[in-house]
CSV table of C-alpha atoms in Angstrom, one decimal:
chain,number,residue,atom,x,y,z
A,1,MET,CA,105.1,139.6,123.3
A,2,SER,CA,103.8,136.8,122.4
A,3,LYS,CA,105.8,133.7,120.7
A,4,SER,CA,103.5,132.3,118.1
A,5,LYS,CA,103.2,128.4,118.7
A,6,LYS,CA,104.9,126.5,116.1
A,7,ARG,CA,102.9,124.1,114.0
A,8,PRO,CA,104.3,121.9,112.1
A,9,PHE,CA,101.4,119.7,110.6
A,10,THR,CA,98.8,122.0,109.8
A,11,ARG,CA,99.2,121.6,106.0
A,12,ASP,CA,98.9,117.9,106.5
A,13,VAL,CA,95.9,118.3,108.5
A,14,LYS,CA,94.0,120.7,106.1
A,15,SER,CA,94.9,117.5,103.6
A,16,PHE,CA,93.3,115.4,106.1
A,17,MET,CA,90.5,117.7,106.6
A,18,TYR,CA,89.4,117.7,103.6
A,19,GLY,CA,89.9,114.3,102.6
A,20,PHE,CA,88.2,113.2,105.4
A,21,GLY,CA,84.7,115.4,103.4
A,22,ASP,CA,85.6,119.2,104.9
A,23,VAL,CA,86.0,122.5,102.5
A,24,PRO,CA,88.5,122.7,100.1
A,25,ASN,CA,90.2,125.1,102.4
A,26,PRO,CA,89.5,124.6,105.9
A,27,ALA,CA,89.4,127.4,109.0
A,28,GLN,CA,93.1,128.3,110.3
A,29,ASP,CA,91.4,127.8,113.9
A,30,SER,CA,90.0,124.3,113.2
A,31,ALA,CA,92.9,123.2,111.4
A,32,GLU,CA,95.1,124.7,114.8
A,33,LEU,CA,92.5,122.9,117.3
A,34,ILE,CA,92.7,119.8,115.6
A,35,GLU,CA,96.6,119.7,115.1
A,36,ASP,CA,96.5,120.8,118.9
A,37,LEU,CA,94.6,117.4,119.7
A,38,LEU,CA,97.0,115.8,117.1
A,39,LEU,CA,100.1,116.8,119.0
A,40,GLU,CA,98.8,116.0,122.2
A,41,TYR,CA,97.8,112.3,121.5
A,42,ILE,CA,101.4,111.8,119.7
A,43,ASN,CA,102.7,113.3,123.2
A,44,GLU,CA,100.6,110.6,125.6
A,45,LEU,CA,101.8,107.6,123.7
A,46,CYS,CA,105.3,108.7,122.9
A,47,THR,CA,104.8,109.1,126.8
A,48,ALA,CA,103.2,105.6,127.5
A,49,ALA,CA,105.2,104.2,125.0
A,50,VAL,CA,108.1,105.3,127.2
A,51,ARG,CA,107.2,103.9,130.7
A,52,SER,CA,106.2,100.6,129.2
A,53,SER,CA,110.0,100.5,128.4
A,54,GLN,CA,111.7,98.0,129.5
A,55,THR,CA,115.1,99.5,127.8
A,56,SER,CA,116.3,103.1,127.5
A,57,LYS,CA,115.4,102.7,123.9
A,58,VAL,CA,111.7,102.7,123.1
A,59,GLN,CA,110.9,100.0,120.6
A,60,THR,CA,107.8,98.9,118.3
A,61,ARG,CA,106.7,96.5,120.9
A,62,ASP,CA,106.7,99.4,123.4
A,63,PHE,CA,104.0,101.4,121.4
A,64,LEU,CA,102.0,98.1,120.8
A,65,HIS,CA,101.9,97.8,124.4
A,66,ALA,CA,100.8,101.3,124.7
A,67,LEU,CA,97.9,100.8,122.1
A,68,ARG,CA,96.7,97.5,123.5
A,69,LYS,CA,93.3,98.7,125.3
A,70,ASP,CA,92.1,100.4,121.7
A,71,PRO,CA,91.6,97.3,119.4
A,72,LYS,CA,91.2,99.4,116.1
A,73,LYS,CA,94.4,101.2,117.0
A,74,TYR,CA,96.4,97.7,117.7
A,75,GLY,CA,94.9,95.9,114.6
A,76,ARG,CA,96.1,98.7,112.7
A,77,ALA,CA,99.3,99.0,114.0
A,78,ARG,CA,100.0,95.2,113.3
A,79,GLU,CA,99.1,95.6,110.0
A,80,LEU,CA,101.7,98.5,109.2
A,81,ILE,CA,104.2,96.5,110.5
A,82,ALA,CA,103.7,93.3,108.6
A,83,LEU,CA,103.0,95.8,105.3
A,84,ASP,CA,106.9,97.3,106.6
A,85,LYS,CA,108.5,94.0,106.8
A,86,GLN,CA,106.7,93.2,103.6
A,87,LEU,CA,108.3,96.2,102.3
A,88,SER,CA,111.7,95.9,103.7
A,89,ASP,CA,112.1,92.4,102.7
A,90,ALA,CA,111.2,93.2,99.0
A,91,ARG,CA,113.6,96.1,98.4
A,92,LYS,CA,116.2,93.7,99.7
A,93,ALA,CA,115.8,90.9,96.6
A,94,PHE,CA,115.1,93.9,94.8
A,95,ASN,CA,118.5,95.6,95.9
A,96,VAL,CA,120.2,92.1,95.9
A,97,ASP,CA,119.0,91.8,92.4
A,98,GLU,CA,120.5,95.3,91.2
A,99,VAL,CA,123.8,94.4,92.7
A,100,SER,CA,124.3,91.3,90.9
A,101,VAL,CA,123.0,92.8,87.5
A,102,ALA,CA,125.5,95.5,88.4
A,103,GLU,CA,128.4,93.4,89.2
A,104,ASN,CA,127.8,91.1,85.8
A,105,VAL,CA,127.9,94.3,83.7
A,106,ASP,CA,130.7,95.8,85.6
A,107,GLN,CA,133.0,92.3,85.3
A,108,SER,CA,131.7,92.6,81.3
A,109,VAL,CA,132.7,95.8,80.7
A,110,VAL,CA,136.1,94.7,82.5
A,111,SER,CA,136.7,91.8,80.3
A,112,GLY,CA,135.7,93.7,77.0
A,113,SER,CA,131.8,91.8,76.2
A,114,ASN,CA,129.1,92.7,75.6
A,115,ALA,CA,127.5,94.0,78.4
A,116,VAL,CA,124.1,93.1,77.7
A,117,GLN,CA,124.7,89.5,76.7
A,118,SER,CA,126.6,88.9,79.7
A,119,VAL,CA,123.5,90.2,82.0
A,120,HIS,CA,121.5,88.1,79.9
A,121,ASN,CA,123.5,84.8,80.1
A,122,SER,CA,123.5,84.6,83.6
A,123,GLY,CA,119.7,84.8,84.0
A,124,GLY,CA,120.0,88.0,86.5
A,125,GLY,CA,118.2,91.3,86.0
A,126,PHE,CA,115.6,92.9,83.3
A,127,MET,CA,116.3,92.5,79.9
A,128,PRO,CA,114.3,94.6,77.4
A,129,PRO,CA,113.1,92.9,74.5
A,130,PRO,CA,115.1,92.2,71.2
A,131,MET,CA,115.4,95.1,69.0
A,132,ASN,CA,113.6,95.2,65.8
A,133,GLN,CA,116.8,96.1,63.5
A,134,GLN,CA,115.3,97.8,60.7
A,135,GLN,CA,112.8,100.2,62.4
A,136,ASN,CA,114.9,100.2,66.1
A,137,ARG,CA,112.2,99.8,68.3
A,138,PRO,CA,111.1,96.8,70.4
A,139,ARG,CA,109.5,93.6,68.4
A,140,PRO,CA,106.2,93.1,69.7
A,141,VAL,CA,105.6,90.5,72.3
A,142,PRO,CA,103.4,88.0,71.3
A,143,PHE,CA,99.6,87.8,73.7
A,144,TYR,CA,98.8,85.2,74.9
A,145,PRO,CA,95.5,85.1,77.0
A,146,GLN,CA,94.8,83.5,80.2
A,147,PHE,CA,92.5,80.5,80.2
A,148,PRO,CA,89.4,81.2,81.3
A,149,PRO,CA,89.7,84.5,80.2
A,150,TYR,CA,89.7,87.2,82.9
A,151,GLY,CA,85.8,88.3,83.8
A,152,GLY,CA,84.4,85.3,82.0
A,153,GLY,CA,83.6,86.7,78.7
A,154,GLY,CA,81.3,83.8,78.0
A,155,GLY,CA,83.9,81.8,76.8
A,156,VAL,CA,85.1,84.0,74.0
A,157,ILE,CA,88.5,84.9,73.6
A,158,HIS,CA,90.1,87.9,71.8
A,159,LEU,CA,93.1,87.1,70.2
A,160,PRO,CA,95.6,89.5,68.7
A,161,GLY,CA,94.6,91.1,64.9
A,162,GLY,CA,90.6,90.6,66.0
A,163,GLN,CA,90.7,87.1,66.1
A,164,VAL,CA,88.1,85.1,68.0
A,165,ALA,CA,88.4,81.9,69.6
A,166,LYS,CA,85.8,80.1,71.3
């Protein structure tokens, strides 16, 4: 009785194949072959990273060391690491703002004051536009075009209400 091989990436490999120009539903044996090659490459890369590791724990620099002889892969790995750092820094900044807004709202609820006014006065967090009391919807925010206008536009600036400024 033969055991079927576990294939965790077949669906993703088929999507990649289609994305790179194959037919919408590639043949199963083609996807399995590419998956075998992919798994073999991942295994070799991880083995090389473990060999170059100076500690018992494999780190990012170990993978970079394993990729050092292939300039394209090495460059792409460095690019992805930089992007990951940017995203984590942005998440940290967003979470800090979110926490400070939540603290301001919690404090205002405890003190019995208007929570929205408290957050607005503290200068933190997102504030929705003021509500138009008659129609119960946000007031329109005035549009101030950038100078010079985007795309050249021949010096013509389109203002709200169909007005044109030159």
